[in-house]
CSV table of C-alpha atoms and ligand atoms in Angstrom, one decimal:
chain,number,residue,atom,x,y,z
A,153,MET,CA,-6.1,-26.5,-12.0
A,154,THR,CA,-4.4,-24.9,-9.0
A,155,GLU,CA,-6.4,-23.0,-6.4
A,156,PRO,CA,-6.3,-19.2,-6.8
A,157,LEU,CA,-4.2,-17.3,-4.3
A,158,ASP,CA,-6.0,-15.4,-1.6
A,159,VAL,CA,-5.5,-11.6,-1.7
A,160,LEU,CA,-7.0,-9.3,1.0
A,161,ILE,CA,-7.6,-5.7,0.3
A,162,LEU,CA,-8.1,-3.8,3.6
A,163,MET,CA,-10.3,-0.8,3.2
A,164,SER,CA,-13.1,1.1,4.9
A,165,ASP,CA,-16.2,2.9,3.6
A,166,THR,CA,-15.3,6.3,4.9
A,167,GLY,CA,-16.2,8.3,1.8
A,168,GLY,CA,-16.4,6.5,-1.6
A,169,GLY,CA,-12.8,6.7,-2.6
A,170,HIS,CA,-11.3,3.8,-0.6
A,171,ARG,CA,-13.8,1.3,-2.0
A,172,SER,CA,-13.3,2.6,-5.6
A,173,VAL,CA,-9.5,2.2,-5.2
A,174,ALA,CA,-9.9,-1.3,-3.8
A,175,GLU,CA,-12.3,-2.3,-6.6
A,176,ALA,CA,-9.9,-0.9,-9.2
A,177,ILE,CA,-7.1,-3.0,-7.9
A,178,ALA,CA,-9.3,-6.1,-7.8
A,179,GLU,CA,-10.3,-5.4,-11.4
A,180,GLY,CA,-6.6,-4.9,-12.4
A,181,LEU,CA,-5.6,-8.3,-10.9
A,182,ALA,CA,-8.5,-10.1,-12.5
A,183,ARG,CA,-7.8,-8.6,-15.9
A,184,GLU,CA,-4.0,-9.1,-15.9
A,185,PHE,CA,-3.9,-12.5,-14.1
A,186,PRO,CA,-7.3,-14.3,-14.7
A,187,ASP,CA,-7.8,-17.2,-12.2
A,188,ARG,CA,-4.5,-16.6,-10.4
A,189,TYR,CA,-5.9,-14.5,-7.6
A,190,ALA,CA,-9.2,-14.5,-5.5
A,191,VAL,CA,-9.5,-11.0,-4.1
A,192,THR,CA,-11.6,-10.1,-1.0
A,193,LEU,CA,-12.3,-6.6,0.1
A,194,PHE,CA,-12.4,-6.4,3.9
A,195,ASP,CA,-13.8,-3.4,5.7
A,196,VAL,CA,-11.6,-3.7,8.7
A,197,ILE,CA,-13.2,-0.9,10.7
A,198,ALA,CA,-16.9,-1.9,10.2
A,199,ARG,CA,-16.2,-5.6,10.5
A,200,GLY,CA,-13.3,-5.8,12.9
A,201,ALA,CA,-13.0,-2.7,15.1
A,202,LEU,CA,-14.1,-2.7,18.7
A,203,PHE,CA,-17.4,-1.1,19.6
A,204,PRO,CA,-18.1,1.9,19.2
A,205,PHE,CA,-15.2,2.4,16.7
A,206,ASN,CA,-16.8,-0.1,14.3
A,207,HIS,CA,-19.4,2.7,13.6
A,208,ILE,CA,-16.8,5.2,12.3
A,209,PRO,CA,-18.0,4.7,8.7
A,210,GLU,CA,-21.5,6.0,9.8
A,211,TRP,CA,-20.0,8.9,11.8
A,212,TYR,CA,-17.7,10.0,9.0
A,213,LEU,CA,-20.1,11.9,6.8
A,214,PRO,CA,-21.9,13.8,9.7
A,215,PHE,CA,-18.6,14.6,11.3
A,216,VAL,CA,-16.8,16.0,8.2
A,217,THR,CA,-20.0,17.7,7.0
A,218,PHE,CA,-20.7,19.6,10.1
A,219,SER,CA,-17.2,20.1,11.4
A,220,GLU,CA,-15.0,20.7,8.4
A,221,THR,CA,-12.9,23.2,10.3
A,222,LEU,CA,-12.4,20.8,13.2
A,223,TRP,CA,-11.5,18.0,10.8
A,224,GLY,CA,-8.8,20.2,9.3
A,225,LEU,CA,-7.5,21.1,12.7
A,226,LEU,CA,-7.4,17.4,13.7
A,227,PHE,CA,-5.5,16.6,10.4
A,228,ARG,CA,-2.9,19.3,11.1
A,229,ALA,CA,-2.6,18.5,14.8
A,230,THR,CA,-1.9,14.8,14.1
A,231,ASN,CA,0.3,15.2,11.1
A,232,ASN,CA,3.6,14.8,13.1
A,233,ARG,CA,5.7,11.9,14.3
A,234,LEU,CA,4.4,11.9,17.9
A,235,MET,CA,0.6,12.1,17.1
A,236,THR,CA,1.0,9.6,14.3
A,237,SER,CA,2.5,7.1,16.6
A,238,CYS,CA,-0.4,7.6,19.1
A,239,LEU,CA,-2.9,7.1,16.3
A,240,ILE,CA,-1.1,3.9,15.3
A,241,GLN,CA,-1.3,2.6,18.9
A,242,VAL,CA,-5.0,3.4,19.1
A,243,SER,CA,-5.8,1.9,15.7
A,244,THR,CA,-3.8,-1.2,16.6
A,245,TRP,CA,-5.7,-1.6,19.9
A,246,VAL,CA,-9.1,-1.0,18.2
A,247,ALA,CA,-8.8,-3.3,15.2
A,248,GLY,CA,-5.4,-5.2,15.4
A,249,ARG,CA,-6.7,-8.3,17.3
A,250,ALA,CA,-9.6,-8.9,15.0
A,251,LEU,CA,-7.4,-8.5,11.9
A,252,GLU,CA,-4.8,-10.8,13.3
A,253,LYS,CA,-7.5,-13.5,13.8
A,254,TYR,CA,-8.8,-12.9,10.3
A,255,LEU,CA,-5.3,-13.2,8.8
A,256,ARG,CA,-4.8,-16.5,10.7
A,257,GLU,CA,-8.1,-17.8,9.3
A,258,ARG,CA,-7.3,-16.8,5.7
A,259,SER,CA,-3.5,-17.1,5.4
A,260,PRO,CA,-3.6,-14.7,2.4
A,261,ALA,CA,-0.8,-14.7,-0.2
A,262,LEU,CA,-0.9,-10.9,-0.3
A,263,VAL,CA,-2.3,-8.1,1.9
A,264,VAL,CA,-3.0,-4.6,0.5
A,265,SER,CA,-4.2,-1.6,2.4
A,266,VAL,CA,-5.9,1.4,0.8
A,267,HIS,CA,-6.7,3.2,4.1
A,268,PRO,CA,-4.3,5.3,6.2
A,269,LEU,CA,-5.7,3.9,9.5
A,270,LEU,CA,-5.0,0.3,8.4
A,271,ASN,CA,-1.4,0.7,7.2
A,272,HIS,CA,0.6,-0.1,10.3
A,273,PHE,CA,-0.5,-3.2,12.1
A,274,PRO,CA,-1.1,-5.7,9.2
A,275,ARG,CA,2.5,-6.3,8.4
A,276,ARG,CA,3.4,-7.0,12.0
A,277,ALA,CA,0.3,-9.2,12.4
A,278,LEU,CA,1.4,-11.2,9.4
A,279,ARG,CA,4.8,-11.8,10.8
A,280,ARG,CA,3.4,-12.7,14.2
A,281,ILE,CA,1.3,-15.5,12.7
A,282,GLY,CA,4.3,-16.8,10.8
A,283,SER,CA,3.2,-15.6,7.4
A,284,ARG,CA,5.6,-14.1,4.9
A,285,ALA,CA,2.9,-12.7,2.7
A,286,PRO,CA,3.9,-9.3,1.3
A,287,PHE,CA,2.1,-6.2,2.6
A,288,VAL,CA,1.5,-3.3,0.3
A,289,THR,CA,0.1,0.2,1.0
A,290,ILE,CA,-1.6,2.3,-1.7
A,291,VAL,CA,-1.6,6.0,-0.9
A,292,THR,CA,-4.5,7.7,-2.5
A,293,ASP,CA,-4.0,11.3,-1.5
A,294,LEU,CA,-2.5,13.0,-4.5
A,295,PHE,CA,-0.3,15.7,-3.0
A,296,ASP,CA,-0.1,16.4,0.7
A,297,ALA,CA,-0.6,13.0,2.2
A,298,HIS,CA,-0.8,12.6,6.0
A,299,ARG,CA,2.2,10.8,7.5
A,300,LEU,CA,-0.2,8.1,8.7
A,301,TRP,CA,-0.2,6.8,5.2
A,302,PHE,CA,3.5,5.8,5.3
A,303,ASP,CA,4.6,2.6,7.1
A,304,ARG,CA,8.3,1.9,7.0
A,305,ALA,CA,7.7,-1.8,7.4
A,306,ALA,CA,5.5,-2.2,4.3
A,307,ASP,CA,7.1,-4.2,1.6
A,308,LEU,CA,6.0,-1.8,-1.1
A,309,CYS,CA,4.3,1.6,-1.0
A,310,ILE,CA,2.5,2.8,-4.1
A,311,VAL,CA,1.9,6.5,-4.6
A,312,ALA,CA,0.2,8.7,-7.2
A,313,THR,CA,2.6,11.6,-7.6
A,314,ASP,CA,6.2,12.6,-7.2
A,315,ARG,CA,5.2,14.9,-4.4
A,316,ALA,CA,3.7,12.0,-2.5
A,317,ARG,CA,7.0,10.1,-3.0
A,318,GLU,CA,8.8,13.0,-1.5
A,319,ILE,CA,6.6,12.8,1.6
A,320,ALA,CA,7.3,9.0,1.8
A,321,ARG,CA,11.0,9.8,1.7
A,322,GLN,CA,10.6,12.4,4.5
A,323,CYS,CA,8.8,9.7,6.6
A,324,GLY,CA,11.8,7.4,6.3
A,325,LEU,CA,10.7,5.0,3.5
A,326,ALA,CA,13.5,3.7,1.4
A,327,ASP,CA,13.2,4.8,-2.2
A,328,ALA,CA,13.4,1.2,-3.4
A,329,ARG,CA,10.2,0.5,-1.6
A,330,VAL,CA,8.2,3.4,-3.1
A,331,ARG,CA,6.8,3.4,-6.6
A,332,VAL,CA,5.0,6.3,-8.4
A,333,VAL,CA,2.3,4.6,-10.4
A,334,GLY,CA,-0.7,6.9,-10.3
A,335,HIS,CA,-4.1,6.7,-8.6
A,336,PRO,CA,-5.8,3.4,-9.4
A,337,ILE,CA,-9.2,4.0,-11.1
A,338,ARG,CA,-11.6,1.4,-12.4
A,339,LEU,CA,-10.9,-0.1,-15.8
A,340,SER,CA,-14.2,1.2,-17.2
A,341,PHE,CA,-12.5,4.6,-17.4
A,342,LEU,CA,-10.1,3.3,-20.1
A,343,GLY,CA,-12.4,4.6,-22.8
A,344,ASP,CA,-14.8,3.2,-25.3
A,345,GLY,CA,-14.1,5.5,-28.3
A,346,ARG,CA,-17.6,7.2,-28.1
A,347,THR,CA,-17.9,10.9,-28.7
A,348,ARG,CA,-19.4,13.2,-26.1
A,349,ALA,CA,-22.6,13.5,-28.1
A,350,GLU,CA,-22.8,9.6,-28.3
A,351,ALA,CA,-22.1,9.3,-24.6
A,352,ARG,CA,-24.9,11.9,-23.8
A,353,ALA,CA,-27.3,10.1,-26.0
A,354,ALA,CA,-26.5,6.8,-24.2
A,355,CYS,CA,-27.2,8.5,-20.8
A,356,GLY,CA,-30.6,9.8,-22.1
A,357,LEU,CA,-29.3,13.4,-22.3
A,358,ASP,CA,-29.7,15.9,-25.1
A,359,PRO,CA,-26.7,15.1,-27.4
A,360,ALA,CA,-26.4,18.7,-28.6
A,361,ARG,CA,-26.4,20.5,-25.2
A,362,ARG,CA,-23.3,21.3,-23.3
A,363,THR,CA,-23.4,19.4,-20.1
A,364,ILE,CA,-22.2,20.1,-16.6
A,365,LEU,CA,-21.7,17.3,-14.1
A,366,LEU,CA,-22.1,18.1,-10.4
A,367,VAL,CA,-20.9,15.6,-7.8
A,368,GLY,CA,-19.8,15.5,-4.1
A,369,GLY,CA,-17.9,12.2,-3.7
A,370,GLY,CA,-19.6,9.0,-2.8
A,371,GLU,CA,-21.6,10.7,0.0
A,372,GLY,CA,-22.9,13.7,-2.0
A,373,MET,CA,-21.1,16.2,0.2
A,374,GLY,CA,-20.9,20.0,-0.1
A,375,ALA,CA,-23.4,22.7,-1.2
A,376,LEU,CA,-24.6,20.7,-4.2
A,377,TYR,CA,-28.2,22.0,-4.0
A,378,GLU,CA,-27.1,25.7,-3.8
A,379,ILE,CA,-24.7,25.2,-6.7
A,380,ALA,CA,-27.3,23.6,-8.8
A,381,ARG,CA,-29.8,26.5,-8.1
A,382,ALA,CA,-27.1,29.1,-9.0
A,383,LEU,CA,-26.4,27.3,-12.3
A,384,ALA,CA,-30.0,26.9,-13.1
A,385,GLN,CA,-30.7,30.6,-12.5
A,386,THR,CA,-28.0,31.6,-15.1
A,387,ARG,CA,-30.5,30.1,-17.7
A,388,LEU,CA,-27.5,29.3,-19.9
A,389,PRO,CA,-28.2,26.8,-22.7
A,390,ILE,CA,-26.8,23.9,-20.7
A,391,GLN,CA,-28.0,20.7,-19.1
A,392,LEU,CA,-27.0,19.8,-15.6
A,393,VAL,CA,-26.5,16.3,-14.1
A,394,VAL,CA,-26.4,16.2,-10.3
A,395,ILE,CA,-25.1,13.0,-8.7
A,396,ALA,CA,-26.2,12.9,-5.1
A,397,GLY,CA,-24.3,9.7,-4.2
A,398,ARG,CA,-25.6,8.2,-1.0
A,399,ASN,CA,-27.1,11.5,0.2
A,400,ALA,CA,-30.8,10.4,-0.2
A,401,ALA,CA,-32.1,13.6,1.4
A,402,LEU,CA,-30.3,15.7,-1.2
A,403,GLN,CA,-31.5,13.5,-4.0
A,404,ARG,CA,-35.2,13.9,-2.8
A,405,LYS,CA,-34.8,17.7,-2.5
A,406,LEU,CA,-33.3,18.0,-6.0
A,407,ALA,CA,-36.0,15.8,-7.5
A,408,ALA,CA,-38.7,17.9,-5.9
A,409,THR,CA,-37.4,21.2,-7.4
A,410,THR,CA,-38.7,22.9,-10.5
A,411,TRP,CA,-35.7,23.9,-12.7
A,412,GLU,CA,-35.1,26.6,-15.2
A,413,ILE,CA,-32.8,24.4,-17.3
A,414,PRO,CA,-32.8,20.6,-17.9
A,415,VAL,CA,-31.6,18.9,-14.8
A,416,ARG,CA,-31.0,15.2,-14.4
A,417,VAL,CA,-30.8,13.9,-10.8
A,418,GLU,CA,-29.2,10.6,-9.9
A,419,GLY,CA,-28.4,8.9,-6.6
A,420,PHE,CA,-25.4,6.6,-6.2
A,421,VAL,CA,-24.4,5.6,-9.7
A,422,THR,CA,-22.3,2.7,-10.8
A,423,ASN,CA,-21.5,4.0,-14.3
A,424,MET,CA,-19.5,7.2,-13.4
A,425,PRO,CA,-17.4,6.9,-16.6
A,426,ASP,CA,-20.6,7.3,-18.7
A,427,TRP,CA,-21.6,10.5,-16.9
A,428,MET,CA,-18.1,11.9,-17.1
A,429,ARG,CA,-17.7,11.2,-20.8
A,430,ALA,CA,-21.0,12.8,-21.5
A,431,SER,CA,-19.9,16.1,-19.8
A,432,ASP,CA,-17.9,19.2,-20.7
A,433,LEU,CA,-17.0,20.2,-17.1
A,434,ILE,CA,-17.2,18.5,-13.7
A,435,ILE,CA,-17.9,20.5,-10.5
A,436,THR,CA,-16.7,18.5,-7.5
A,437,LYS,CA,-15.1,18.6,-4.1
A,438,ALA,CA,-11.4,17.8,-4.2
A,439,GLY,CA,-11.7,14.0,-3.8
A,440,PRO,CA,-8.7,12.2,-5.2
A,441,GLY,CA,-10.7,9.5,-6.9
A,442,THR,CA,-13.0,11.9,-8.7
A,443,ILE,CA,-10.1,14.1,-9.8
A,444,SER,CA,-8.2,11.1,-11.2
A,445,GLU,CA,-11.2,9.8,-13.0
A,446,ALA,CA,-12.0,13.2,-14.5
A,447,LEU,CA,-8.4,13.4,-15.8
A,448,ALA,CA,-8.9,10.0,-17.5
A,449,CYS,CA,-12.0,11.4,-19.3
A,450,GLY,CA,-10.3,14.6,-20.3
A,451,LEU,CA,-12.7,16.5,-18.2
A,452,PRO,CA,-11.9,20.0,-16.9
A,453,ILE,CA,-12.4,20.3,-13.2
A,454,LEU,CA,-14.1,23.1,-11.2
A,455,LEU,CA,-13.4,22.4,-7.5
A,456,SER,CA,-16.2,23.7,-5.4
A,457,GLY,CA,-14.6,22.9,-2.1
A,458,PHE,CA,-12.2,20.5,-0.2
A,459,LEU,CA,-12.0,18.8,3.1
A,460,PRO,CA,-9.4,20.8,5.0
A,461,GLY,CA,-6.2,18.8,5.5
A,462,GLN,CA,-6.6,15.7,3.5
A,463,GLU,CA,-8.0,17.3,0.3
A,464,SER,CA,-6.2,20.7,0.5
A,465,GLY,CA,-3.2,19.3,-1.4
A,466,ASN,CA,-5.5,18.0,-4.1
A,467,VAL,CA,-6.5,21.6,-4.9
A,468,THR,CA,-2.9,22.6,-5.3
A,469,PHE,CA,-2.5,19.6,-7.6
A,470,VAL,CA,-5.4,20.6,-9.8
A,471,GLU,CA,-4.5,24.2,-10.0
A,472,THR,CA,-0.7,23.8,-10.6
A,473,SER,CA,-1.3,21.0,-13.1
A,474,GLY,CA,-3.4,23.3,-15.3
A,475,VAL,CA,-6.5,21.1,-15.3
A,476,GLY,CA,-9.0,23.2,-13.3
A,477,ALA,CA,-9.6,25.9,-10.7
A,478,LEU,CA,-11.2,26.4,-7.3
A,479,ARG,CA,-14.3,28.5,-6.8
A,480,ARG,CA,-15.8,28.4,-3.3
A,481,THR,CA,-19.3,29.9,-3.5
A,482,PRO,CA,-22.3,29.0,-5.7
A,483,ASP,CA,-22.3,32.6,-7.2
A,484,GLU,CA,-18.6,32.4,-8.1
A,485,ILE,CA,-19.2,29.0,-9.6
A,486,ALA,CA,-22.1,30.2,-11.8
A,487,ARG,CA,-20.0,33.2,-12.9
A,488,ALA,CA,-17.0,31.0,-13.9
A,489,VAL,CA,-19.2,28.6,-15.8
A,490,ARG,CA,-20.8,31.5,-17.7
A,491,GLU,CA,-17.3,32.9,-18.5
A,492,TRP,CA,-15.8,29.6,-19.6
A,493,LEU,CA,-18.8,28.7,-21.9
A,494,THR,CA,-18.6,32.1,-23.7
A,495,PRO,CA,-17.9,31.5,-27.4
A,496,GLY,CA,-14.2,32.0,-28.0
A,497,ASP,CA,-13.1,31.2,-24.5
A,498,ASP,CA,-10.6,28.4,-24.7
A,499,THR,CA,-10.2,27.7,-20.9
A,500,LEU,CA,-12.1,24.4,-20.9
A,501,ALA,CA,-10.4,23.1,-24.1
A,502,ARG,CA,-6.9,23.8,-22.6
A,503,TRP,CA,-7.7,22.1,-19.4
A,504,SER,CA,-9.2,19.1,-21.2
A,505,THR,CA,-6.0,18.6,-23.3
A,506,ARG,CA,-3.8,18.9,-20.2
A,507,ALA,CA,-6.1,16.5,-18.2
A,508,ARG,CA,-5.7,13.8,-20.9
A,509,ALA,CA,-1.9,14.3,-20.9
A,510,LEU,CA,-1.7,13.9,-17.1
A,511,ALA,CA,-4.1,11.0,-16.7
A,512,ARG,CA,-2.9,7.5,-15.6
A,513,PRO,CA,-6.0,5.4,-16.6
A,514,ARG,CA,-3.9,2.2,-16.6
A,515,ALA,CA,-2.6,2.7,-13.0
A,516,ALA,CA,-4.7,-0.3,-11.7
A,517,LEU,CA,-3.1,-2.6,-14.3
A,518,GLU,CA,0.3,-1.4,-13.5
A,519,ILE,CA,-0.3,-1.8,-9.8
A,520,ALA,CA,-1.6,-5.4,-10.5
A,521,ALA,CA,1.7,-6.1,-12.2
A,522,GLN,CA,3.7,-4.8,-9.3
A,523,LEU,CA,1.7,-6.9,-6.8
A,524,ASP,CA,2.1,-10.0,-8.9
A,525,ALA,CA,5.9,-9.5,-9.1
A,526,LEU,CA,6.0,-9.2,-5.3
A,527,VAL,CA,4.0,-12.4,-4.8
A,528,ARG,CA,6.2,-14.3,-7.2
A,529,ALA,CA,9.3,-13.1,-5.4
A,530,GLY,CA,7.9,-14.6,-2.2
A,531,GLU,CA,7.1,-17.9,-3.9
A,532,VAL,CA,10.8,-18.2,-4.7
A,533,SER,CA,11.6,-18.2,-1.0
A,534,PRO,CA,8.8,-20.2,0.8
A,535,PRO,CA,7.7,-19.5,4.4
A,536,PRO,CA,9.7,-21.3,7.2
A,537,ALA,CA,8.6,-24.7,8.4
A,538,GLY,CA,6.3,-24.6,11.5
A,539,ALA,CA,4.4,-21.6,10.3
A,540,THR,CA,1.1,-23.5,10.4
A,541,LEU,CA,-1.0,-22.8,13.5
A,542,PRO,CA,-2.6,-25.3,15.8
A,543,ALA,CA,-6.2,-26.1,14.7
A,544,ASP,CA,-7.7,-24.7,17.9
A,545,GLU,CA,-6.3,-21.2,17.2
A,546,ARG,CA,-8.2,-21.1,13.9
A,547,LEU,CA,-11.1,-19.3,15.3
A,548,PRO,CA,-13.8,-18.8,12.6
A,549,LEU,CA,-14.8,-15.2,12.1
A,550,GLU,CA,-18.0,-14.2,10.3
A,551,PHE,CA,-17.6,-11.3,7.8
A,552,PRO,CA,-20.8,-11.5,5.8
A,553,ASP,CA,-20.2,-8.4,3.8
A,554,ASP,CA,-16.8,-9.4,2.3
A,555,ARG,CA,-16.9,-9.0,-1.4
A,556,LYS,CA,-15.4,-11.6,-3.7
A,557,PHE,CA,-14.3,-11.0,-7.2
B,247,UDP,N1,-18.8,7.5,-6.9
B,247,UDP,C1,-19.6,6.5,-7.5
B,247,UDP,N2,-20.9,6.8,-7.6
B,247,UDP,C2,-21.5,7.9,-7.1
B,247,UDP,C3,-20.7,8.9,-6.5
B,247,UDP,C4,-19.3,8.6,-6.4
B,247,UDP,O1,-19.1,5.5,-8.0
B,247,UDP,O2,-22.7,8.0,-7.2
B,247,UDP,C5,-17.3,7.2,-6.8
B,247,UDP,C6,-16.5,8.1,-7.7
B,247,UDP,O3,-16.5,7.7,-9.0
B,247,UDP,C7,-15.1,8.0,-7.0
B,247,UDP,C8,-15.5,7.8,-5.5
B,247,UDP,O4,-16.9,7.4,-5.5
B,247,UDP,O5,-14.5,6.8,-7.4
B,247,UDP,C9,-15.4,9.1,-4.7
B,247,UDP,O6,-14.0,9.2,-4.3
B,247,UDP,P1,-13.3,10.5,-4.0
B,247,UDP,O7,-11.9,10.2,-3.6
B,247,UDP,O8,-13.5,11.5,-5.0
B,247,UDP,O9,-14.1,11.1,-2.7
B,247,UDP,P2,-14.6,10.5,-1.3
B,247,UDP,O10,-16.0,10.0,-1.5
B,247,UDP,O11,-13.7,9.4,-1.0
B,247,UDP,O12,-14.6,11.6,-0.3
């Protein structure tokens, strides 16, 4: 049996979305091409960036939580050619050397990036070490993606929507190198044929009660506690599931509260499809991963907020696609839920139908097929002779948290 080909997915745990996308692609490759690929997820920032930048994943949540406005200003101020090229220089300086060493060590057959800060130096690093492995970028912002996502040197750029393809075009990417495939989500979202009542029972919920799911991305961001309180005080005949993600303080506070309605509190869950299938409505910030997963579950979306800049376009996407709406304050959210659950109101049913029509639950499988085609094309024209490096340049690097599939 031949050795599986090494595939590296470059990501970083800033939020939960990049890891979810990386895992979805790894699952797609494993399902479509069993034994052909060995996929490693590599958190380039945490494992390879210079100190103190290697701590960015830890700063991310406090920074975006306490300075949303500043984050939005930074997004807008850097979303132009000049500032993007400065960011590329800085990110190359911060993490480029470590990544190059890592690539030398691994000689992967394929490198994929799912993070905008990691899109620009890997292709150049590959060529510098004599590798002709293809480099692919996967853009996860649904609508108004930052220009940092788009690297003209990438062999392939995969985007989720036509609007993102348009931005790629504006950033100078050739149409032939851009594919609109959809946002990759994990294969467990493909559906298991259970009804909502069965899904509720499987989650230990009351099968007969309408169910509202409240989430704030992987980090449990936003005013989740206040929204939960406002919903509980409506005393509607509903049950509420609050997923606090990695926000342990929020989880403790929710668990210590006495509620007027049935409330189920969870920390970071690994079975999000089950919770989504059990629910009639999701209340979430405008994270692209959660939105795409909700579409796959036919779940109407009430957006409770968004990160200015990177998630603003996702709000436009949800509202113009007819799958949900934005309500900013806990009181507005509670009023909207009351209205939409009034007998005879068809808002949620309409959004649910539209969500199913818009969903791309097979995106990870389609991306896997595109990646495989690219690798096979490279196999037809092998790398030039002399690409192997002297043994003394093969410096071993320790990356203990790499995840193998
Ligand atoms: N997620 C999860 N378990 C949790 C909370 C979130 O698996 O307890 C996943 C969720 O299903 C989604 C991702 O984390 O895939 C969040 O991505 P999104 O793009 O919505 O937001 P981000 O966290 O990146 O800001």
